[in-house]
Amino acid sequence: MQISDLPYPDPGVPDARSGPRFLLWLGRGQLGGQLKSLCWGMLHFGGVAGLPYAVGLGVDAVVDREPNRLLLVGGLLVLIGVAISVGDAMLHRTAVTNWITAAARVQQLLARKTAELGSALTRRVAAGEVVAVSTGDVEKIGWFVEAVSRFLAAVFAIVLVCVGLVFYAPDLGVVVAVGVPVIALAALPLLPRATRRADVQREKAGRATELASDTVAGLRVLRGIGGEELFLGRYREASQEVRKAAVRSARMWALISAIQVALPGLLLITVVWYGASLALDGRIAVGELVAAFSAVATLLYPLRHFEEIAMAYSFSRPSAQRAARVLSLTRTDPAERSAPAEPVGEPAAGGDLYDPRTGLLAPAGRFTAVVCGDPDLAGRLAERLGGHPMDEQGGDRDGDGDGDGAAGREAQDAPSVLLGGVALDELELDTARRLVLVQDKDPVLLSGTLRELFDVPASGSVDSAAALAAAQCGDVLDALLQSAPDGVDDPMDARITERGRSLSGGQRQRLALARSLVTDPEVLVLDEPTSAVDSHTEARIADGIAALRAGRTTVVLASSPLLLDRADRVVLIDGGTVAAVGTHRELLHREPRYRAVVTRETDEEQRLAGLGMTELEEALTEIEESA
């Protein structure tokens, strides 16, 4: 594949069982490019290997005073020069192509996995690690994949030089043939230590990247509480740890480089000393001595590739391991859930949404509100309703696929959410997302125009104007139009900055809600969609959602009475299971746990609310006496 052909139509299914297996899979996927690079490398290094012998023949021709032979040697040198130049240029071209295509394949795989998992990805893998994998790690992986063909070409040149010297000048050729393998393998005992130090450096760099990513994401909050210096100090410490680890790693690689320079130098001195004594004794010709000297000096170039391939593997192995860890994540745990015997059909329209784990039932075509005392539980439940059962409490947050403890194993064993009797995690991903849309409590707005923001897959039944009106975005449109450059008369053509940073939290939240309403899925799950707006706006948004989603299944996880009062039915989740079902007003009167969450009553207030007048007077007297 050429660079102009990128991106891949299909990057394939990677072998993500381990880092080395992933590297091997990438290499096999680029056999054509690797063979091209190897052939051009053999031409280039073959010319480099043949140069010393041509020089030796030229010296012999001069010594023997044979101008015709010298002319032939001159022509041979021209051919060798062309081979070296053309081979070098094409080797560089193919090597860069292999590097870029390997990196692009990994980036496509990561992008596909990110789209598949959605917000569940950052629940299993730290955001900083995802950033590190998709930026620096892909380059290191591409480096190793590309370096393999150049390394094999260098090995070919070394073998060619050694074999040639054995036949051309046997006395010196044996010395070189014995010394070169020793030089090539001399640094091998140091590689495990160098690899460990490189791993430590990568680990510390990943932590620093994660810290930087989290700090930037929360910069506005940090400024509000005056915590910039605290986090800057933490990042400064993390950065210094990375610097120290990098220095320790560099020292080991410097030692390896020194060995790769010192030992060939010693071999060169040995060849010159021994060759000179052989020439004085008349056992070899001067041309043979020059050829042997030139051959050993030339070997310094291909021998460098031994060091490079070691460094490339050392740096790319942990990078490939991190990439494989991300790519091995799935919507469900394959070890716990076997594939269905026959293809799963799409659920019939108008089916109920049911979660066997919590017992939550959202009837088709109804507006169901869910109240959870734990905001984290609400977020995990929203993800689960979207077909991500691994994201339950204690789930597989480290991305190793085994869950984290007993709670994680319990989450993995939990059956999938059912829509119309069909398990969501057994549906094709595109089908599941078309049927069920989950908007979490921190939705992201991408930069671009408002029209581009609403250019999302949708049923076509709800236009952007109706969705914006239901989400009460009138003031947002006015603000975008005022900040737009001259000549922009339609707010839909106004631009939104990155992540909507120019808007307030409530404005971003309402735009995200309008975007979700435009899609008009069969089931819409909203997690705290009005947490950043005032009560008057919240009441109007509740009415807008109820009106616009009439006849469609809507699940809202919230604790606001204004939203709960508009719902057809309200479900209380307590202890991870359904504790009560009814309307908002019914649950307020008969369910103390519900009232505690919605009205924020304390235990003492709940006890007093259940007392009669006589008991209430006695309780107040006790409180006054105790005070």
XYZ file of C-alpha atoms in Angstrom:
627
model
C 0.000 0.000 0.000
C 1.161 3.518 -0.820
C 0.754 6.503 1.468
C -1.719 8.009 -0.996
C -3.971 4.957 -0.504
C -4.435 5.632 3.203
C -6.606 5.218 5.173
C -7.084 1.472 4.953
C -10.536 0.397 3.740
C -10.394 -2.144 6.565
C -7.456 -2.171 9.009
C -8.231 -5.792 9.901
C -8.650 -7.690 13.148
C -5.450 -7.369 15.215
C -3.812 -10.067 17.282
C -3.974 -8.221 20.602
C -2.993 -11.112 22.889
C 0.363 -9.466 23.650
C 2.683 -6.737 22.449
C 5.046 -9.023 20.461
C 2.094 -10.799 18.830
C 0.650 -7.444 17.835
C 3.974 -6.398 16.282
C 4.153 -9.703 14.420
C 0.605 -9.189 13.129
C 1.495 -5.733 11.869
C 4.593 -7.059 10.122
C 2.642 -9.836 8.393
C 0.110 -7.284 7.228
C 2.848 -5.377 5.378
C 4.770 -8.221 3.750
C 4.634 -6.549 0.350
C 6.120 -3.307 1.638
C 8.669 -5.204 3.723
C 9.840 -7.202 0.714
C 10.220 -4.034 -1.358
C 12.225 -2.408 1.388
C 14.342 -5.548 1.800
C 15.122 -5.735 -1.941
C 16.128 -2.080 -2.152
C 18.108 -2.488 1.048
C 19.966 -5.478 -0.354
C 20.811 -3.435 -3.455
C 22.075 -0.557 -1.321
C 24.011 -2.633 1.201
C 25.254 -4.972 -1.537
C 26.827 -1.962 -3.224
C 28.322 -0.891 0.106
C 29.698 -4.421 0.624
C 31.175 -4.594 -2.874
C 32.907 -1.229 -2.659
C 35.982 -2.442 -0.668
C 36.693 -5.247 -3.147
C 36.488 -2.845 -6.089
C 38.909 -0.523 -4.317
C 41.251 -3.450 -3.668
C 41.125 -4.486 -7.311
C 41.892 -0.910 -8.322
C 44.928 -0.773 -6.047
C 46.191 -4.076 -7.463
C 45.710 -2.728 -10.999
C 47.776 0.342 -10.150
C 50.504 -1.728 -8.511
C 50.615 -4.128 -11.466
C 50.489 -1.204 -13.938
C 47.498 -2.580 -15.856
C 45.503 0.418 -17.212
C 42.866 -1.709 -18.919
C 42.030 -3.484 -15.697
C 42.006 -0.128 -13.917
C 39.494 1.116 -16.476
C 37.268 -1.874 -15.805
C 37.526 -1.254 -12.089
C 36.514 2.359 -12.680
C 33.403 1.188 -14.530
C 32.654 -1.226 -11.689
C 32.947 1.609 -9.165
C 30.467 3.659 -11.215
C 27.972 0.782 -11.164
C 28.467 0.301 -7.443
C 27.955 4.026 -6.877
C 24.692 3.959 -8.829
C 23.535 0.897 -6.894
C 24.329 2.588 -3.586
C 22.585 5.829 -4.546
C 19.458 4.317 -6.092
C 19.194 1.673 -3.377
C 19.566 4.262 -0.625
C 16.924 6.571 -2.118
C 14.397 3.816 -2.710
C 15.156 2.175 0.647
C 14.389 5.442 2.393
C 11.187 5.829 0.373
C 9.901 2.330 1.114
C 11.020 2.469 4.748
C 9.123 5.709 5.372
C 6.090 4.231 3.614
C 6.227 1.181 5.877
C 6.595 3.389 8.939
C 3.654 5.639 8.075
C 1.351 2.841 6.949
C 2.013 0.834 10.131
C 1.367 3.884 12.294
C -1.762 4.706 10.297
C -3.078 1.166 10.686
C -2.630 1.339 14.464
C -4.340 4.742 14.603
C -7.270 3.423 12.575
C -7.571 0.430 14.894
C -7.523 2.696 17.932
C -10.086 5.057 16.386
C -12.359 2.118 15.572
C -12.031 0.761 19.104
C -12.732 4.199 20.569
C -15.870 4.501 18.442
C -16.930 1.000 19.467
C -16.527 1.525 23.216
C -17.466 5.202 23.404
C -17.251 6.733 26.863
C -16.773 3.248 28.318
C -13.169 3.344 27.077
C -12.036 5.898 29.648
C -13.772 3.889 32.378
C -11.419 0.998 31.659
C -8.255 2.810 30.528
C -6.926 6.134 31.803
C -7.459 9.004 29.376
C -3.756 9.906 29.487
C -2.796 6.379 28.433
C -5.197 6.527 25.486
C -3.582 9.814 24.418
C -0.080 8.340 24.795
C -0.983 5.261 22.744
C -2.597 7.229 19.917
C 0.281 9.728 19.620
C 3.794 8.711 20.663
C 3.290 4.941 20.804
C 2.098 4.578 17.219
C 5.328 6.177 15.969
C 7.485 3.770 17.981
C 5.469 0.799 16.745
C 5.860 1.997 13.154
C 9.582 2.474 13.731
C 10.144 -1.176 14.665
C 7.966 -2.507 11.830
C 9.950 -0.409 9.362
C 13.368 -1.173 10.862
C 13.043 -4.946 10.438
C 13.596 -4.899 6.658
C 16.599 -2.563 6.929
C 18.084 -4.777 9.629
C 17.731 -7.880 7.422
C 19.379 -6.022 4.531
C 22.254 -5.024 6.847
C 22.676 -8.669 7.931
C 22.844 -9.611 4.250
C 25.636 -7.058 3.698
C 27.627 -8.256 6.713
C 27.424 -11.885 5.580
C 28.398 -10.833 2.058
C 31.470 -8.938 3.310
C 32.638 -11.740 5.589
C 32.162 -14.486 3.003
C 33.784 -12.351 0.333
C 36.847 -11.686 2.491
C 37.231 -15.379 3.279
C 37.540 -16.102 -0.439
C 39.362 -12.885 -1.428
C 41.932 -12.787 1.406
C 41.585 -15.963 3.475
C 44.132 -15.047 6.143
C 42.422 -11.750 6.975
C 38.928 -12.997 6.111
C 38.989 -15.555 8.922
C 39.853 -12.854 11.449
C 36.999 -10.640 10.220
C 34.520 -13.562 10.028
C 35.242 -14.411 13.677
C 35.341 -10.831 14.967
C 32.157 -9.482 13.351
C 29.698 -11.873 15.097
C 31.385 -11.076 18.411
C 30.893 -7.361 17.769
C 27.268 -7.860 16.690
C 26.381 -9.879 19.800
C 28.573 -8.050 22.327
C 25.793 -5.725 23.442
C 23.237 -8.527 23.784
C 23.769 -9.022 27.577
C 23.068 -5.320 28.121
C 19.757 -5.284 26.231
C 17.531 -6.653 29.056
C 18.737 -3.933 31.420
C 18.353 -1.272 28.728
C 14.844 -2.561 27.996
C 13.853 -2.415 31.655
C 15.097 1.148 31.950
C 13.234 2.097 28.790
C 10.071 0.509 30.212
C 10.407 2.535 33.392
C 10.875 5.687 31.340
C 7.771 4.929 29.257
C 5.727 4.175 32.368
C 6.699 7.445 34.020
C 6.120 9.360 30.790
C 2.646 7.833 30.526
C 1.828 8.922 34.073
C 3.047 12.443 33.347
C 0.950 12.568 30.174
C -2.088 11.368 32.095
C -1.533 14.002 34.769
C -1.128 16.715 32.143
C -4.272 15.587 30.321
C -6.331 15.577 33.513
C -4.952 18.976 34.534
C -5.783 20.581 31.192
C -9.269 19.047 31.224
C -9.947 20.512 34.674
C -8.101 23.798 34.212
C -11.198 25.934 34.584
C -12.078 24.274 37.897
C -8.482 24.510 39.094
C -8.427 28.232 38.417
C -11.675 28.634 40.293
C -10.286 27.057 43.456
C -6.739 28.365 43.024
C -5.232 24.945 42.552
C -3.041 25.662 39.536
C 0.194 25.791 41.518
C -0.597 22.545 43.324
C -1.085 20.637 40.069
C 1.819 22.421 38.406
C 4.001 21.240 41.265
C 2.783 17.690 40.809
C 3.445 17.816 37.094
C 6.876 19.328 37.735
C 7.715 16.390 40.016
C 6.398 13.895 37.474
C 8.389 15.609 34.725
C 11.575 15.401 36.769
C 10.958 11.697 37.346
C 10.642 11.241 33.585
C 13.880 13.192 33.038
C 15.787 11.058 35.566
C 14.459 7.846 34.040
C 15.353 9.099 30.552
C 18.917 9.912 31.660
C 19.329 6.422 33.186
C 18.001 4.855 29.996
C 20.219 7.053 27.815
C 23.309 6.056 29.789
C 22.688 2.389 29.020
C 22.083 3.070 25.345
C 25.211 5.242 25.273
C 27.191 2.295 26.656
C 25.757 0.050 23.952
C 26.662 2.645 21.329
C 30.176 2.894 22.735
C 30.572 -0.868 22.426
C 29.352 -0.690 18.831
C 32.086 1.882 18.111
C 34.961 0.591 20.263
C 34.886 -3.065 19.252
C 34.861 -2.403 15.478
C 37.724 0.034 16.084
C 39.702 -2.701 17.845
C 38.918 -5.080 14.998
C 40.091 -2.484 12.500
C 43.377 -2.013 14.370
C 43.835 -5.793 14.531
C 43.195 -6.185 10.804
C 45.617 -3.368 9.913
C 48.364 -4.677 12.202
C 47.980 -8.297 11.155
C 47.474 -7.408 7.486
C 50.556 -5.196 7.431
C 52.686 -8.030 8.796
C 51.255 -10.382 6.162
C 51.964 -7.845 3.414
C 55.548 -7.410 4.602
C 55.975 -11.171 4.505
C 54.565 -11.212 0.985
C 51.659 -13.466 1.955
C 49.015 -10.985 0.728
C 49.009 -8.257 -1.882
C 48.661 -4.590 -1.050
C 45.248 -4.543 -2.733
C 44.050 -7.327 -0.462
C 45.178 -5.372 2.603
C 43.347 -2.250 1.365
C 40.247 -4.305 0.595
C 40.248 -5.878 4.076
C 40.772 -2.499 5.735
C 37.964 -0.929 3.676
C 35.642 -3.858 4.366
C 36.032 -3.588 8.135
C 35.576 0.186 7.998
C 32.468 -0.285 5.855
C 31.015 -2.769 8.335
C 30.581 0.044 10.884
C 27.558 1.215 8.883
C 25.525 -2.036 8.755
C 26.562 -2.974 12.296
C 24.755 0.167 13.501
C 21.507 -1.502 12.498
C 21.984 -4.112 15.224
C 21.858 -1.333 17.783
C 18.928 0.313 16.039
C 16.798 -2.841 15.889
C 17.481 -3.465 19.571
C 16.439 0.085 20.455
C 13.404 -0.070 18.175
C 12.173 -3.290 19.783
C 12.924 -2.063 23.276
C 10.933 1.125 22.730
C 8.135 -0.412 20.670
C 7.416 -3.474 22.827
C 5.831 -1.574 25.747
C 4.096 0.705 23.240
C 2.683 -2.324 21.435
C 1.663 -3.816 24.771
C -0.315 -0.691 25.644
C -1.924 -0.619 22.206
C -2.808 -4.308 22.466
C -4.358 -3.735 25.880
C -6.666 -1.075 24.456
C -7.455 -3.063 21.313
C -8.309 -6.186 23.323
C -11.204 -4.439 25.081
C -14.652 -5.560 23.979
C -18.214 -4.490 24.658
C -18.683 -7.742 26.534
C -16.385 -10.323 28.065
C -15.997 -13.123 25.495
C -14.934 -15.575 28.215
C -18.197 -15.114 30.062
C -20.610 -14.798 27.133
C -20.714 -17.306 24.323
C -21.825 -16.261 20.871
C -25.441 -17.057 19.993
C -26.052 -20.168 17.930
C -27.779 -18.192 15.189
C -27.661 -14.539 14.169
C -29.622 -12.287 16.498
C -32.403 -10.419 14.754
C -33.239 -6.798 15.409
C -35.839 -6.383 18.185
C -39.344 -5.485 17.133
C -40.205 -1.790 17.283
C -41.859 -0.674 20.477
C -40.224 -3.230 22.777
C -39.684 -2.630 26.491
C -36.193 -1.886 27.830
C -35.369 -4.225 30.711
C -32.249 -4.563 32.851
C -32.126 -8.005 34.551
C -29.354 -6.899 36.897
C -31.271 -4.066 38.580
C -34.800 -5.100 37.641
C -35.378 -1.760 35.896
C -38.198 -1.823 33.329
C -38.783 1.093 30.961
C -42.074 0.450 29.134
C -42.103 1.182 25.432
C -43.336 4.633 24.479
C -43.270 5.921 28.067
C -41.225 8.591 29.850
C -39.443 6.792 32.703
C -37.378 8.599 35.332
C -34.799 6.737 37.421
C -33.615 7.967 40.809
C -30.296 6.706 42.225
C -28.825 7.922 45.449
C -25.304 7.341 44.068
C -24.367 9.531 41.033
C -21.643 7.046 40.024
C -24.182 4.222 40.041
C -26.435 6.344 37.822
C -23.604 6.853 35.330
C -22.792 3.134 35.236
C -26.461 2.272 34.848
C -26.738 4.670 31.897
C -23.778 2.983 30.214
C -25.280 -0.424 30.916
C -28.580 0.587 29.347
C -26.580 1.484 26.257
C -25.171 -2.055 25.981
C -21.939 -1.821 28.013
C -22.432 -4.351 30.835
C -18.690 -4.426 31.719
C -18.955 -0.925 33.174
C -20.779 -1.909 36.333
C -19.274 -1.057 39.674
C -15.937 -2.683 40.126
C -15.846 -3.580 36.456
C -12.830 -3.925 34.262
C -11.377 -0.455 34.696
C -7.750 -1.354 34.098
C -8.395 -2.838 30.709
C -6.912 -6.224 31.411
C -10.176 -7.962 30.667
C -10.459 -9.787 33.971
C -12.529 -7.379 36.034
C -11.351 -5.902 39.307
C -12.248 -8.113 42.199
C -15.492 -9.861 43.138
C -17.646 -6.920 42.118
C -15.996 -6.904 38.722
C -16.641 -10.632 38.245
C -20.246 -10.123 39.343
C -20.610 -7.362 36.772
C -19.220 -9.600 34.065
C -21.676 -12.373 34.974
C -24.651 -10.003 34.816
C -26.982 -10.649 31.870
C -27.259 -8.028 29.202
C -29.942 -5.367 29.003
C -32.874 -6.525 26.871
C -34.753 -4.446 24.309
C -37.921 -6.139 23.137
C -36.548 -9.402 24.543
C -33.266 -9.187 22.574
C -29.918 -8.725 24.358
C -28.254 -5.454 23.346
C -24.718 -6.828 23.566
C -25.587 -9.548 21.045
C -26.673 -7.026 18.429
C -24.384 -5.479 15.859
C -22.841 -2.328 17.288
C -24.391 -0.056 14.650
C -27.820 -1.567 15.267
C -27.558 -1.240 19.042
C -26.520 2.393 18.800
C -29.242 3.196 16.312
C -31.841 1.770 18.688
C -30.472 3.106 21.971
C -28.691 6.421 22.457
C -27.066 7.299 25.776
C -26.111 10.874 26.645
C -23.874 10.978 29.691
C -23.693 13.792 32.174
C -20.603 15.342 30.556
C -21.338 15.392 26.806
C -18.684 16.709 24.414
C -19.288 19.313 21.713
C -16.917 19.118 18.769
C -15.653 22.302 17.135
C -17.422 23.445 13.974
C -20.649 25.122 12.993
C -23.921 24.446 14.754
C -25.211 22.897 11.547
C -22.293 20.436 11.587
C -23.020 19.651 15.233
C -26.499 18.469 14.261
C -25.267 16.537 11.235
C -25.630 13.192 13.012
C -27.347 9.928 12.068
C -31.053 10.519 12.722
C -34.487 9.179 11.880
C -35.457 12.437 10.154
C -38.638 12.796 12.199
C -37.230 15.581 14.400
C -35.649 18.646 12.828
C -33.015 20.778 14.519
C -35.417 23.687 15.143
C -37.834 21.489 17.118
C -34.971 19.921 19.101
C -33.449 23.334 19.920
C -36.840 24.613 21.027
C -37.462 21.586 23.254
C -34.027 22.013 24.849
C -34.669 25.753 25.404
C -31.648 26.865 23.343
C -32.990 30.285 22.281
C -30.439 32.233 24.334
C -27.676 29.904 23.102
C -28.520 30.737 19.491
C -28.491 34.463 20.307
C -25.088 34.151 22.009
C -23.599 32.238 19.055
C -24.961 34.779 16.593
C -23.547 37.714 18.575
C -20.088 36.157 18.699
C -20.170 35.176 15.013
C -18.202 37.259 12.474
C -19.945 39.776 10.260
C -21.921 38.277 7.430
C -23.266 35.313 9.442
C -27.022 35.791 9.757
C -28.081 32.233 10.501
C -27.112 30.908 13.966
C -26.792 27.437 12.412
C -23.718 28.777 10.567
C -22.136 30.149 13.744
C -19.046 28.296 14.914
C -18.630 26.468 18.187
C -15.160 26.509 19.709
C -13.340 23.354 20.772
C -15.467 21.447 23.328
C -17.767 24.489 23.408
C -15.460 26.339 25.789
C -16.905 29.730 24.801
C -20.310 28.652 26.162
C -21.436 28.194 29.732
C -21.966 24.743 31.200
C -25.729 25.053 30.934
C -25.534 26.194 27.311
C -23.282 23.280 26.369
C -25.606 20.877 28.156
C -28.687 22.147 26.320
C -26.983 21.978 22.907
C -25.941 18.401 23.621
C -29.504 17.571 24.656
C -30.850 19.092 21.425
C -28.347 17.012 19.431
C -29.598 13.858 21.176
C -33.217 14.788 20.513
C -32.483 15.275 16.799
C -31.285 11.674 16.465
C -34.750 10.475 17.620
C -33.677 6.946 18.605
C -36.163 4.311 19.669
C -34.763 4.549 23.208
C -33.128 7.706 24.554
C -31.227 7.515 27.864
C -30.303 10.847 29.473
C -28.049 11.083 32.528
C -28.716 14.334 34.446
C -29.534 16.339 31.287
C -30.453 19.515 33.228
C -27.971 19.545 36.098
C -26.394 22.844 34.942
C -29.539 24.911 34.246
C -31.821 26.966 36.495
C -35.163 25.660 37.756
C -37.364 27.705 35.394
C -35.440 26.515 32.328
C -35.386 22.992 33.715
C -39.186 22.908 33.980
C -39.586 24.037 30.384
C -36.986 21.494 29.204
C -38.883 18.731 31.028
C -42.076 19.716 29.214
C -40.200 19.895 25.900
C -38.691 16.421 26.314
C -42.047 14.924 27.273
C -43.788 16.534 24.284
C -41.104 15.836 21.679
C -40.549 12.235 22.813
C -44.231 11.359 23.065
C -44.719 7.760 21.959
C -40.975 7.038 22.183
C -39.150 5.328 25.045
C -37.255 7.836 27.168
C -35.238 7.099 30.313
C -33.934 10.006 32.379
C -31.618 9.447 35.346
C -32.144 12.464 37.587
C -33.093 13.585 41.081
C -34.715 16.900 40.187
C -38.404 17.089 41.218
C -39.158 19.199 38.146
C -38.078 16.405 35.815
C -39.494 13.624 37.965
C -42.919 15.233 38.098
C -43.162 15.154 34.273
C -42.325 11.454 34.015
C -45.016 8.837 33.396
C -43.389 6.585 35.972
C -40.511 6.901 38.408
C -38.218 4.062 39.493
C -36.129 4.218 42.665
C -32.858 2.266 42.580
C -31.499 1.484 46.034
C -28.667 -0.928 46.745
C -28.278 -1.660 43.044
C -31.831 -2.945 42.508
C -35.321 -1.524 42.025
C -36.757 -0.522 45.414
C -39.965 1.248 44.413
C -42.011 2.204 41.367
C -44.720 4.824 40.998
C -45.287 8.440 40.115
C -43.265 11.229 41.642
C -46.043 12.350 43.990
C -46.886 8.793 45.051
C -43.299 8.008 45.973
C -42.918 11.278 47.870
C -45.780 10.321 50.180
C -45.084 6.613 50.726
C -41.333 6.041 50.207
C -38.941 7.634 52.748
C -35.848 6.554 50.809
C -37.133 8.276 47.689
C -38.024 11.396 49.655
C -34.539 11.470 51.196
C -32.880 11.491 47.770
C -35.231 13.939 46.068
C -35.800 16.428 48.913
C -32.381 15.913 50.576
C -34.030 15.216 53.960
C -31.813 14.138 56.806
C -32.560 11.061 58.922
C -33.815 13.251 61.765
C -36.100 15.173 59.406
C -37.533 11.922 58.092
C -38.191 10.677 61.615
C -39.963 13.885 62.597
C -42.017 13.841 59.398
C -43.470 10.468 60.374
C -44.513 11.490 63.888
C -47.944 12.677 65.034
C -48.467 16.002 66.851
C -48.032 14.551 70.353
C -44.927 12.598 69.430
C -43.626 15.655 67.563
C -43.987 17.892 70.652
C -42.213 15.274 72.776
C -39.411 14.974 70.229
C -38.962 18.753 70.089
C -38.870 18.894 73.901
C -36.155 16.207 73.924
C -34.139 18.141 71.357
C -34.408 21.389 73.384
C -33.400 19.624 76.606
C -30.442 17.943 74.953
C -29.326 21.271 73.478
